[in-house]
């Protein structure tokens, strides 16, 4: 009897697959149940934000870049404002810096909560998603109270922030982070002892530190692989050098470590917010920045630690009121690029876990 | 190493091949000739005191007269930052791929090729990427590219 003829075949995952968090399409070459090769196809969400920015004044760029990475829009606002402030050497008032740090860290917590919920949901646990969104709502309320928006804030402006916080913000914020602090322990209790959760995550999707650095992987994914690099600590911006916090780092580089690392980061963000609320000074919230903001000719690359890794904005200015070039760099871009080099070899179900653990969102990749 | 020390170190080690540009206000910016790109890139990564092993960003720019490819580097172990750029002519722009040094350059270079029309030598994967597969309307990030519905904002 002749042997059975076998051949590799191609499975198209996405662009509308529920676990691809947007519209990413992965072409999977399969050998039976095993994935042999992955090829990502992107561009379904390309809105040419960079080209649009070239045709806008600096102030008008900020609401455009809100749409670049909308889960943590505060970081996008901030990175662009930071680059423009570096170019024009604008002084930012003390109170504005504190408000920025509070907002950035609240936004990081909100983003990690989304990560926690969607990752668990992708692996078949629906309840954590409901819990995570319940806690995220507390943060969304704080943002809405401050700037009227829940997703695209347009809050951090060149030279400061757009509005001062209302009087009830500080007590509500303290209450919210206290609740979230307790809930994070609950999340861990909910999942970490679960044998199904452990079987799906521990040892799955190992990313070596060498590969991570070579492909420009940054943020929580890099730190879960054992590389202790956080821009807040190693290339400090704003006033992060005044706060006492730890950089969580883990060794195994698998899905479980990437998940745990983000929960640890929520705890550290809470520490930063507490210190910032204690030290919040009175005073101005916006520096002297003209509406006809014209930075001198020059170029600058600013980068901040976002919840998805390094978020960078490069601006080239020729001295006019519009930038010549705005180049954005998001963490998801490099993470997705590295995926084919460590994600293959397992089952499709494992790929869903790996993809979720990278916390990729597509608008940041496609721009 | 502080920023000042980094500038001194570079000036001492690569006095001819890396020309400092004074436009950078915070992190040092240099110009590198396109013929020496690979040599400099490898030297920056392998230098024991620099170890620029992390490619943060790579993007092309169209200034209206020329192209510039800007490389933003970081060093994970030495905590340093540095930018350098390669200036390319408008006609027949060509640049070497730096994938053998930083594999993560792959997508950035693909984007450069697609949106600016800069040819990347030894890339191996120059396929349509952000734009639709059947795109035939040129390179949209170039300054002289105009779409019918593209309205230029007036000067304030």
CSV table of N, CA, C and O in Angstrom, one decimal, chain A residues 39-44 46 50-51 54-57 60 85-89 212-218 222 227-229 234-235 291-292 294 296-301 303 310 314 316 320-329 333-334 336-337 365-367, chain B residues 21 23-27 29 53-63 68 70 72 74-77 79-81 83 85 101-108 110-111 115-116 125 127-131 133 140-145 150-156:
chain,number,residue,atom,x,y,z
A,39,UNK,N,2.8,34.7,7.9
A,39,UNK,CA,3.1,35.9,7.2
A,39,UNK,C,2.0,37.0,7.5
A,39,UNK,O,0.9,36.8,7.1
A,40,UNK,N,2.3,38.1,8.1
A,40,UNK,CA,1.3,39.1,8.4
A,40,UNK,C,1.1,40.0,7.2
A,40,UNK,O,2.1,40.4,6.5
A,41,UNK,N,-0.1,40.3,6.9
A,41,UNK,CA,-0.5,41.2,5.9
A,41,UNK,C,-1.2,42.4,6.6
A,41,UNK,O,-2.2,42.2,7.3
A,42,UNK,N,-0.7,43.6,6.4
A,42,UNK,CA,-1.2,44.7,7.1
A,42,UNK,C,-1.7,45.8,6.1
A,42,UNK,O,-1.6,45.6,4.9
A,43,UNK,N,-2.2,46.9,6.6
A,43,UNK,CA,-2.5,48.0,5.8
A,43,UNK,C,-4.0,48.2,5.6
A,43,UNK,O,-4.5,49.1,5.0
A,44,UNK,N,-4.8,47.4,6.3
A,44,UNK,CA,-6.3,47.5,6.2
A,44,UNK,C,-6.8,48.8,6.9
A,44,UNK,O,-7.9,49.3,6.6
A,46,UNK,N,-4.9,51.7,7.1
A,46,UNK,CA,-4.0,52.8,6.7
A,46,UNK,C,-4.7,54.0,6.4
A,46,UNK,O,-5.5,54.0,5.5
A,50,UNK,N,0.4,60.3,8.8
A,50,UNK,CA,1.6,61.1,8.7
A,50,UNK,C,1.5,62.2,7.6
A,50,UNK,O,2.0,63.3,7.7
A,51,UNK,N,0.9,61.8,6.5
A,51,UNK,CA,0.7,62.7,5.4
A,51,UNK,C,-0.3,63.8,5.8
A,51,UNK,O,-0.1,65.0,5.5
A,54,UNK,N,1.4,66.5,7.8
A,54,UNK,CA,2.2,67.4,7.1
A,54,UNK,C,1.4,68.6,6.6
A,54,UNK,O,2.0,69.6,6.2
A,55,UNK,N,0.1,68.5,6.5
A,55,UNK,CA,-0.7,69.5,6.0
A,55,UNK,C,-1.5,70.2,7.1
A,55,UNK,O,-2.5,70.9,6.9
A,56,UNK,N,-1.0,70.1,8.4
A,56,UNK,CA,-1.7,70.7,9.5
A,56,UNK,C,-0.7,71.5,10.3
A,56,UNK,O,0.5,71.2,10.3
A,57,UNK,N,-1.2,72.4,11.1
A,57,UNK,CA,-0.3,73.1,12.0
A,57,UNK,C,0.0,72.2,13.2
A,57,UNK,O,-0.7,71.2,13.4
A,60,UNK,N,-2.9,71.4,15.4
A,60,UNK,CA,-3.9,70.5,14.7
A,60,UNK,C,-3.4,69.1,14.6
A,60,UNK,O,-4.2,68.2,14.4
A,85,UNK,N,7.9,70.4,22.0
A,85,UNK,CA,8.5,71.2,23.1
A,85,UNK,C,10.0,71.2,23.0
A,85,UNK,O,10.7,72.2,23.3
A,86,UNK,N,10.6,70.0,22.7
A,86,UNK,CA,12.0,69.9,22.5
A,86,UNK,C,12.5,70.8,21.4
A,86,UNK,O,13.5,71.5,21.6
A,87,UNK,N,11.8,70.8,20.3
A,87,UNK,CA,12.2,71.6,19.2
A,87,UNK,C,12.2,73.1,19.5
A,87,UNK,O,13.2,73.8,19.2
A,88,UNK,N,11.2,73.6,20.2
A,88,UNK,CA,11.0,75.0,20.4
A,88,UNK,C,11.5,75.4,21.8
A,88,UNK,O,11.5,76.5,22.2
A,89,UNK,N,12.0,74.4,22.6
A,89,UNK,CA,12.4,74.6,23.9
A,89,UNK,C,11.4,75.4,24.8
A,89,UNK,O,11.7,76.4,25.3
A,212,UNK,N,14.2,39.5,20.6
A,212,UNK,CA,13.4,40.7,20.9
A,212,UNK,C,14.2,41.9,20.6
A,212,UNK,O,13.7,42.9,20.0
A,213,UNK,N,15.4,42.0,21.0
A,213,UNK,CA,16.2,43.2,20.8
A,213,UNK,C,16.5,43.4,19.3
A,213,UNK,O,16.4,44.5,18.8
A,214,UNK,N,16.8,42.3,18.6
A,214,UNK,CA,17.1,42.5,17.2
A,214,UNK,C,15.9,43.0,16.4
A,214,UNK,O,16.1,43.8,15.5
A,215,UNK,N,14.7,42.6,16.8
A,215,UNK,CA,13.6,43.1,16.0
A,215,UNK,C,12.9,44.4,16.6
A,215,UNK,O,11.9,44.8,16.2
A,216,UNK,N,13.6,45.0,17.6
A,216,UNK,CA,13.1,46.2,18.1
A,216,UNK,C,11.8,46.1,19.0
A,216,UNK,O,11.1,47.0,19.1
A,217,UNK,N,11.6,44.9,19.5
A,217,UNK,CA,10.5,44.6,20.4
A,217,UNK,C,10.7,45.4,21.7
A,217,UNK,O,11.9,45.4,22.2
A,218,UNK,N,9.7,46.1,22.2
A,218,UNK,CA,9.9,47.0,23.4
A,218,UNK,C,8.8,46.8,24.4
A,218,UNK,O,7.8,46.1,24.1
A,222,UNK,N,9.3,43.0,25.9
A,222,UNK,CA,10.7,42.9,26.1
A,222,UNK,C,11.1,42.6,27.5
A,222,UNK,O,11.9,41.7,27.7
A,227,UNK,N,14.8,41.4,29.6
A,227,UNK,CA,15.6,42.6,29.3
A,227,UNK,C,15.0,43.8,30.1
A,227,UNK,O,13.9,44.2,29.8
A,228,UNK,N,15.7,44.2,31.1
A,228,UNK,CA,15.1,45.2,32.0
A,228,UNK,C,15.4,46.6,31.3
A,228,UNK,O,16.4,47.3,31.6
A,229,UNK,N,14.5,47.0,30.5
A,229,UNK,CA,14.7,48.3,29.8
A,229,UNK,C,13.3,49.0,29.8
A,229,UNK,O,12.4,48.6,29.2
A,234,UNK,N,15.3,54.6,31.9
A,234,UNK,CA,16.6,54.6,31.2
A,234,UNK,C,16.8,55.8,30.3
A,234,UNK,O,18.0,56.0,29.8
A,235,UNK,N,15.8,56.5,29.9
A,235,UNK,CA,16.0,57.6,29.1
A,235,UNK,C,14.9,58.6,29.5
A,235,UNK,O,13.9,58.9,28.8
A,291,UNK,N,-0.6,80.6,19.4
A,291,UNK,CA,-1.5,79.8,18.5
A,291,UNK,C,-0.7,79.6,17.2
A,291,UNK,O,-0.9,78.6,16.5
A,292,UNK,N,0.1,80.6,16.8
A,292,UNK,CA,0.9,80.4,15.6
A,292,UNK,C,2.2,79.8,16.0
A,292,UNK,O,3.3,80.5,15.9
A,294,UNK,N,5.5,78.3,15.9
A,294,UNK,CA,6.5,78.0,14.8
A,294,UNK,C,7.8,77.7,15.5
A,294,UNK,O,8.6,78.5,15.9
A,296,UNK,N,11.7,76.6,15.7
A,296,UNK,CA,12.9,76.8,14.7
A,296,UNK,C,13.2,75.6,13.9
A,296,UNK,O,12.7,74.5,14.3
A,297,UNK,N,13.9,75.8,12.8
A,297,UNK,CA,14.2,74.6,12.0
A,297,UNK,C,15.0,73.6,12.7
A,297,UNK,O,15.9,74.0,13.6
A,298,UNK,N,14.8,72.4,12.5
A,298,UNK,CA,15.5,71.3,13.2
A,298,UNK,C,14.7,70.0,13.2
A,298,UNK,O,13.7,69.9,12.5
A,299,UNK,N,15.3,69.1,13.9
A,299,UNK,CA,14.6,67.8,13.9
A,299,UNK,C,14.8,67.1,15.3
A,299,UNK,O,15.8,67.4,16.0
A,300,UNK,N,13.8,66.3,15.6
A,300,UNK,CA,13.9,65.7,17.0
A,300,UNK,C,13.2,64.4,16.9
A,300,UNK,O,12.2,64.3,16.2
A,301,UNK,N,13.7,63.4,17.6
A,301,UNK,CA,12.9,62.2,17.8
A,301,UNK,C,12.6,62.0,19.3
A,301,UNK,O,13.6,62.0,20.1
A,303,UNK,N,10.7,59.9,22.4
A,303,UNK,CA,10.1,58.6,22.6
A,303,UNK,C,9.6,58.5,24.1
A,303,UNK,O,10.2,59.0,25.0
A,310,UNK,N,7.7,51.1,23.0
A,310,UNK,CA,8.2,52.5,22.7
A,310,UNK,C,7.3,53.2,21.7
A,310,UNK,O,7.1,52.6,20.6
A,314,UNK,N,8.9,61.4,15.3
A,314,UNK,CA,10.0,62.2,14.7
A,314,UNK,C,9.4,63.3,14.0
A,314,UNK,O,8.5,63.2,13.2
A,316,UNK,N,10.4,66.8,11.7
A,316,UNK,CA,11.4,67.6,11.0
A,316,UNK,C,10.7,68.9,10.7
A,316,UNK,O,9.6,69.0,10.2
A,320,UNK,N,8.5,76.8,9.7
A,320,UNK,CA,7.1,77.2,9.4
A,320,UNK,C,6.1,76.7,10.4
A,320,UNK,O,6.5,76.0,11.3
A,321,UNK,N,4.8,77.0,10.2
A,321,UNK,CA,3.9,76.5,11.2
A,321,UNK,C,3.4,75.1,11.0
A,321,UNK,O,2.6,74.6,11.7
A,322,UNK,N,3.9,74.5,9.9
A,322,UNK,CA,3.5,73.1,9.7
A,322,UNK,C,4.8,72.2,9.7
A,322,UNK,O,5.8,72.6,9.1
A,323,UNK,N,4.7,71.0,10.2
A,323,UNK,CA,5.9,70.1,10.2
A,323,UNK,C,6.2,69.7,8.8
A,323,UNK,O,5.2,69.4,8.0
A,324,UNK,N,7.5,69.5,8.4
A,324,UNK,CA,7.8,69.0,7.1
A,324,UNK,C,7.5,67.5,7.1
A,324,UNK,O,7.1,66.9,6.1
A,325,UNK,N,7.8,66.8,8.2
A,325,UNK,CA,7.6,65.4,8.3
A,325,UNK,C,7.3,65.0,9.7
A,325,UNK,O,7.9,65.5,10.6
A,326,UNK,N,6.3,64.1,9.8
A,326,UNK,CA,6.0,63.5,11.1
A,326,UNK,C,6.1,62.0,10.9
A,326,UNK,O,5.4,61.5,10.1
A,327,UNK,N,7.0,61.4,11.6
A,327,UNK,CA,7.1,59.9,11.5
A,327,UNK,C,6.8,59.3,12.9
A,327,UNK,O,7.3,59.8,13.9
A,328,UNK,N,5.8,58.4,12.9
A,328,UNK,CA,5.4,57.8,14.2
A,328,UNK,C,5.9,56.4,14.2
A,328,UNK,O,6.0,55.7,13.2
A,329,UNK,N,6.2,55.9,15.4
A,329,UNK,CA,6.7,54.6,15.6
A,329,UNK,C,5.9,54.0,16.8
A,329,UNK,O,5.9,54.6,17.8
A,333,UNK,N,4.1,47.7,16.0
A,333,UNK,CA,4.7,47.5,14.6
A,333,UNK,C,5.8,46.5,14.7
A,333,UNK,O,5.9,45.6,14.0
A,334,UNK,N,6.7,46.8,15.7
A,334,UNK,CA,7.9,45.9,15.8
A,334,UNK,C,7.5,44.5,16.4
A,334,UNK,O,8.0,43.5,16.0
A,336,UNK,N,4.6,42.9,15.9
A,336,UNK,CA,4.0,42.1,14.8
A,336,UNK,C,5.1,41.7,13.9
A,336,UNK,O,5.0,40.6,13.3
A,337,UNK,N,6.1,42.5,13.6
A,337,UNK,CA,7.2,42.1,12.7
A,337,UNK,C,7.9,40.9,13.3
A,337,UNK,O,8.4,40.1,12.5
A,365,UNK,N,-0.2,50.0,13.9
A,365,UNK,CA,0.7,49.4,12.9
A,365,UNK,C,0.5,50.0,11.5
A,365,UNK,O,1.4,50.4,10.8
A,366,UNK,N,-0.8,50.2,11.2
A,366,UNK,CA,-1.1,50.7,9.8
A,366,UNK,C,-1.0,52.2,9.7
A,366,UNK,O,-0.7,52.7,8.6
A,367,UNK,N,-1.3,52.9,10.7
A,367,UNK,CA,-1.3,54.4,10.8
A,367,UNK,C,-2.1,55.1,9.7
A,367,UNK,O,-2.6,54.6,8.8
B,21,UNK,N,25.6,67.3,12.8
B,21,UNK,CA,24.7,68.3,12.3
B,21,UNK,C,24.2,69.0,13.6
B,21,UNK,O,23.8,68.4,14.5
B,23,UNK,N,21.5,70.6,14.1
B,23,UNK,CA,20.1,70.8,14.3
B,23,UNK,C,19.5,70.1,15.5
B,23,UNK,O,18.5,70.5,16.0
B,24,UNK,N,20.2,69.0,15.9
B,24,UNK,CA,19.6,68.2,17.0
B,24,UNK,C,19.9,68.9,18.3
B,24,UNK,O,21.0,69.3,18.6
B,25,UNK,N,18.8,69.1,19.1
B,25,UNK,CA,19.0,69.9,20.3
B,25,UNK,C,19.2,69.0,21.5
B,25,UNK,O,19.8,69.5,22.5
B,26,UNK,N,18.7,67.8,21.5
B,26,UNK,CA,18.9,67.0,22.6
B,26,UNK,C,19.7,65.8,22.4
B,26,UNK,O,20.8,65.6,23.0
B,27,UNK,N,19.3,64.9,21.4
B,27,UNK,CA,20.2,63.8,21.1
B,27,UNK,C,21.0,64.1,19.9
B,27,UNK,O,20.6,64.8,19.0
B,29,UNK,N,22.8,64.2,16.4
B,29,UNK,CA,22.4,63.8,15.0
B,29,UNK,C,23.7,63.9,14.1
B,29,UNK,O,24.4,64.9,14.2
B,53,UNK,N,22.4,48.5,19.8
B,53,UNK,CA,21.8,47.2,19.3
B,53,UNK,C,20.3,47.3,19.0
B,53,UNK,O,19.7,46.4,18.6
B,54,UNK,N,19.7,48.5,19.3
B,54,UNK,CA,18.2,48.6,19.2
B,54,UNK,C,17.9,49.7,18.2
B,54,UNK,O,18.3,50.9,18.4
B,55,UNK,N,17.2,49.3,17.1
B,55,UNK,CA,16.8,50.3,16.1
B,55,UNK,C,15.4,50.8,16.5
B,55,UNK,O,14.5,50.1,16.4
B,56,UNK,N,15.4,52.0,17.0
B,56,UNK,CA,14.1,52.5,17.5
B,56,UNK,C,13.2,52.8,16.3
B,56,UNK,O,12.0,52.5,16.2
B,57,UNK,N,13.8,53.5,15.3
B,57,UNK,CA,12.9,54.1,14.3
B,57,UNK,C,13.8,54.3,13.0
B,57,UNK,O,15.0,54.5,13.1
B,58,UNK,N,13.2,54.1,11.9
B,58,UNK,CA,13.8,54.4,10.6
B,58,UNK,C,12.8,54.9,9.7
B,58,UNK,O,11.8,54.3,9.4
B,59,UNK,N,13.0,56.1,9.2
B,59,UNK,CA,12.0,56.7,8.4
B,59,UNK,C,12.6,57.6,7.3
B,59,UNK,O,13.6,58.2,7.6
B,60,UNK,N,12.0,57.6,6.2
B,60,UNK,CA,12.4,58.5,5.1
B,60,UNK,C,11.7,59.9,5.3
B,60,UNK,O,10.7,60.0,5.9
B,61,UNK,N,12.4,60.9,4.7
B,61,UNK,CA,11.8,62.2,4.7
B,61,UNK,C,12.0,62.8,3.3
B,61,UNK,O,13.0,62.6,2.7
B,62,UNK,N,11.0,63.5,2.8
B,62,UNK,CA,11.2,64.2,1.6
B,62,UNK,C,11.2,65.7,1.9
B,62,UNK,O,10.2,66.3,2.4
B,63,UNK,N,12.3,66.4,1.7
B,63,UNK,CA,12.4,67.8,2.1
B,63,UNK,C,12.0,68.7,0.9
B,63,UNK,O,12.0,69.9,1.0
B,68,UNK,N,15.9,62.0,2.8
B,68,UNK,CA,16.8,61.7,3.9
B,68,UNK,C,16.2,60.4,4.6
B,68,UNK,O,15.0,60.3,4.7
B,70,UNK,N,16.4,58.6,8.1
B,70,UNK,CA,16.9,58.9,9.4
B,70,UNK,C,16.8,57.6,10.3
B,70,UNK,O,15.8,57.0,10.4
B,72,UNK,N,17.2,56.1,14.0
B,72,UNK,CA,17.2,56.5,15.4
B,72,UNK,C,17.6,55.2,16.2
B,72,UNK,O,17.0,54.2,16.1
B,74,UNK,N,19.2,53.2,19.8
B,74,UNK,CA,19.3,53.2,21.2
B,74,UNK,C,20.2,52.1,21.6
B,74,UNK,O,20.3,51.1,20.9
B,75,UNK,N,20.8,52.2,22.7
B,75,UNK,CA,21.6,51.2,23.3
B,75,UNK,C,21.0,50.7,24.6
B,75,UNK,O,20.8,51.5,25.5
B,76,UNK,N,20.6,49.4,24.6
B,76,UNK,CA,19.9,48.9,25.8
B,76,UNK,C,20.8,48.8,27.0
B,76,UNK,O,20.4,49.2,28.1
B,77,UNK,N,22.1,48.3,26.8
B,77,UNK,CA,23.0,48.2,27.9
B,77,UNK,C,23.6,49.4,28.4
B,77,UNK,O,23.8,49.7,29.5
B,79,UNK,N,22.5,52.6,27.7
B,79,UNK,CA,21.5,53.6,27.8
B,79,UNK,C,21.9,54.9,27.1
B,79,UNK,O,21.9,56.0,27.6
B,80,UNK,N,22.1,54.7,25.8
B,80,UNK,CA,22.5,55.9,24.9
B,80,UNK,C,21.5,56.0,23.8
B,80,UNK,O,20.7,55.1,23.5
B,81,UNK,N,21.5,57.2,23.2
B,81,UNK,CA,20.6,57.5,22.1
B,81,UNK,C,21.4,58.3,21.1
B,81,UNK,O,22.2,59.1,21.4
B,83,UNK,N,21.0,59.6,16.7
B,83,UNK,CA,20.4,59.6,15.4
B,83,UNK,C,21.4,59.8,14.3
B,83,UNK,O,22.4,60.6,14.5
B,85,UNK,N,21.6,60.3,9.8
B,85,UNK,CA,20.8,60.3,8.6
B,85,UNK,C,21.7,60.2,7.3
B,85,UNK,O,22.9,60.5,7.3
B,101,UNK,N,22.3,44.0,10.1
B,101,UNK,CA,22.7,44.5,11.4
B,101,UNK,C,21.6,44.6,12.4
B,101,UNK,O,21.7,44.2,13.5
B,102,UNK,N,20.4,45.2,11.9
B,102,UNK,CA,19.2,45.2,12.7
B,102,UNK,C,18.1,44.6,11.9
B,102,UNK,O,17.5,45.2,11.1
B,103,UNK,N,17.8,43.3,12.2
B,103,UNK,CA,16.7,42.6,11.4
B,103,UNK,C,15.4,43.4,11.4
B,103,UNK,O,14.6,43.3,10.5
B,104,UNK,N,15.1,44.1,12.5
B,104,UNK,CA,13.9,44.9,12.6
B,104,UNK,C,13.7,46.0,11.5
B,104,UNK,O,12.7,46.6,11.4
B,105,UNK,N,14.8,46.2,10.8
B,105,UNK,CA,14.7,47.3,9.8
B,105,UNK,C,13.8,46.9,8.6
B,105,UNK,O,13.4,47.7,7.8
B,106,UNK,N,13.5,45.6,8.5
B,106,UNK,CA,12.8,45.0,7.3
B,106,UNK,C,11.6,45.9,7.0
B,106,UNK,O,11.4,46.4,5.9
B,107,UNK,N,10.7,46.0,7.9
B,107,UNK,CA,9.4,46.7,7.6
B,107,UNK,C,9.6,48.1,7.4
B,107,UNK,O,8.9,48.8,6.6
B,108,UNK,N,10.4,48.7,8.2
B,108,UNK,CA,10.7,50.2,8.0
B,108,UNK,C,11.2,50.5,6.6
B,108,UNK,O,10.8,51.5,5.9
B,110,UNK,N,10.7,48.5,3.9
B,110,UNK,CA,9.6,48.3,3.0
B,110,UNK,C,8.7,49.5,2.8
B,110,UNK,O,8.2,49.8,1.8
B,111,UNK,N,8.4,50.1,4.0
B,111,UNK,CA,7.6,51.3,4.0
B,111,UNK,C,8.3,52.5,3.2
B,111,UNK,O,7.6,53.2,2.5
B,115,UNK,N,6.3,54.0,0.1
B,115,UNK,CA,5.7,55.3,0.2
B,115,UNK,C,6.6,56.4,-0.4
B,115,UNK,O,6.1,57.5,-0.7
B,116,UNK,N,7.9,56.2,-0.5
B,116,UNK,CA,8.8,57.2,-1.1
B,116,UNK,C,9.4,56.8,-2.4
B,116,UNK,O,10.0,57.7,-3.1
B,125,UNK,N,12.4,41.4,0.2
B,125,UNK,CA,11.0,41.3,0.5
B,125,UNK,C,10.3,42.6,0.1
B,125,UNK,O,9.4,43.1,0.9
B,127,UNK,N,7.6,44.1,-1.2
B,127,UNK,CA,6.2,43.9,-1.7
B,127,UNK,C,5.3,45.0,-1.1
B,127,UNK,O,5.6,45.6,-0.1
B,128,UNK,N,4.2,45.1,-1.8
B,128,UNK,CA,3.2,46.1,-1.3
B,128,UNK,C,2.8,45.8,0.1
B,128,UNK,O,2.7,44.7,0.5
B,129,UNK,N,2.5,46.8,0.9
B,129,UNK,CA,2.6,46.7,2.3
B,129,UNK,C,1.4,47.5,2.9
B,129,UNK,O,0.4,46.9,3.2
B,130,UNK,N,1.5,48.8,3.1
B,130,UNK,CA,0.5,49.6,3.6
B,130,UNK,C,-0.6,49.9,2.6
B,130,UNK,O,-1.8,50.0,2.9
B,131,UNK,N,-0.2,50.0,1.3
B,131,UNK,CA,-1.1,50.4,0.3
B,131,UNK,C,-1.7,49.1,-0.3
B,131,UNK,O,-1.2,48.0,-0.2
B,133,UNK,N,-2.8,46.1,-2.9
B,133,UNK,CA,-1.9,45.3,-3.7
B,133,UNK,C,-1.9,45.9,-5.2
B,133,UNK,O,-0.9,45.7,-5.9
B,140,UNK,N,2.8,58.1,-2.4
B,140,UNK,CA,2.0,59.1,-1.8
B,140,UNK,C,2.7,60.0,-0.8
B,140,UNK,O,2.2,61.1,-0.6
B,141,UNK,N,3.8,59.6,-0.2
B,141,UNK,CA,4.4,60.5,0.8
B,141,UNK,C,5.3,61.5,0.2
B,141,UNK,O,5.9,62.4,0.9
B,142,UNK,N,5.6,61.4,-1.1
B,142,UNK,CA,6.4,62.4,-1.7
B,142,UNK,C,5.7,63.8,-1.7
B,142,UNK,O,4.5,63.8,-1.8
B,143,UNK,N,6.5,64.8,-1.6
B,143,UNK,CA,5.9,66.2,-1.5
B,143,UNK,C,5.2,66.5,-2.8
B,143,UNK,O,4.3,67.3,-2.8
B,144,UNK,N,5.6,66.0,-4.0
B,144,UNK,CA,5.0,66.4,-5.2
B,144,UNK,C,3.8,65.5,-5.6
B,144,UNK,O,3.3,65.6,-6.7
B,145,UNK,N,3.4,64.7,-4.7
B,145,UNK,CA,2.3,63.8,-4.9
B,145,UNK,C,1.0,64.5,-4.5
B,145,UNK,O,0.9,65.0,-3.4
B,150,UNK,N,-7.2,66.2,-2.3
B,150,UNK,CA,-6.2,66.7,-1.3
B,150,UNK,C,-6.2,68.2,-1.3
B,150,UNK,O,-5.8,68.8,-2.3
B,151,UNK,N,-6.7,68.8,-0.2
B,151,UNK,CA,-6.8,70.2,-0.1
B,151,UNK,C,-5.7,70.8,0.8
B,151,UNK,O,-5.6,70.4,2.0
B,152,UNK,N,-4.8,71.6,0.3
B,152,UNK,CA,-3.8,72.2,1.1
B,152,UNK,C,-4.3,73.2,2.0
B,152,UNK,O,-5.1,74.1,1.6
B,153,UNK,N,-3.9,73.2,3.3
B,153,UNK,CA,-4.3,74.2,4.2
B,153,UNK,C,-3.6,75.5,4.0
B,153,UNK,O,-2.4,75.5,3.7
B,154,UNK,N,-4.3,76.6,4.1
B,154,UNK,CA,-3.6,77.9,3.9
B,154,UNK,C,-2.7,78.2,5.0
B,154,UNK,O,-2.9,77.7,6.1
B,155,UNK,N,-1.7,79.1,4.8
B,155,UNK,CA,-0.8,79.5,5.8
B,155,UNK,C,-1.6,80.4,6.8
B,155,UNK,O,-2.4,81.2,6.4
B,156,UNK,N,-1.4,80.2,8.0
B,156,UNK,CA,-2.1,81.0,9.0
B,156,UNK,C,-1.6,82.5,9.1
B,156,UNK,O,-0.4,82.7,9.0
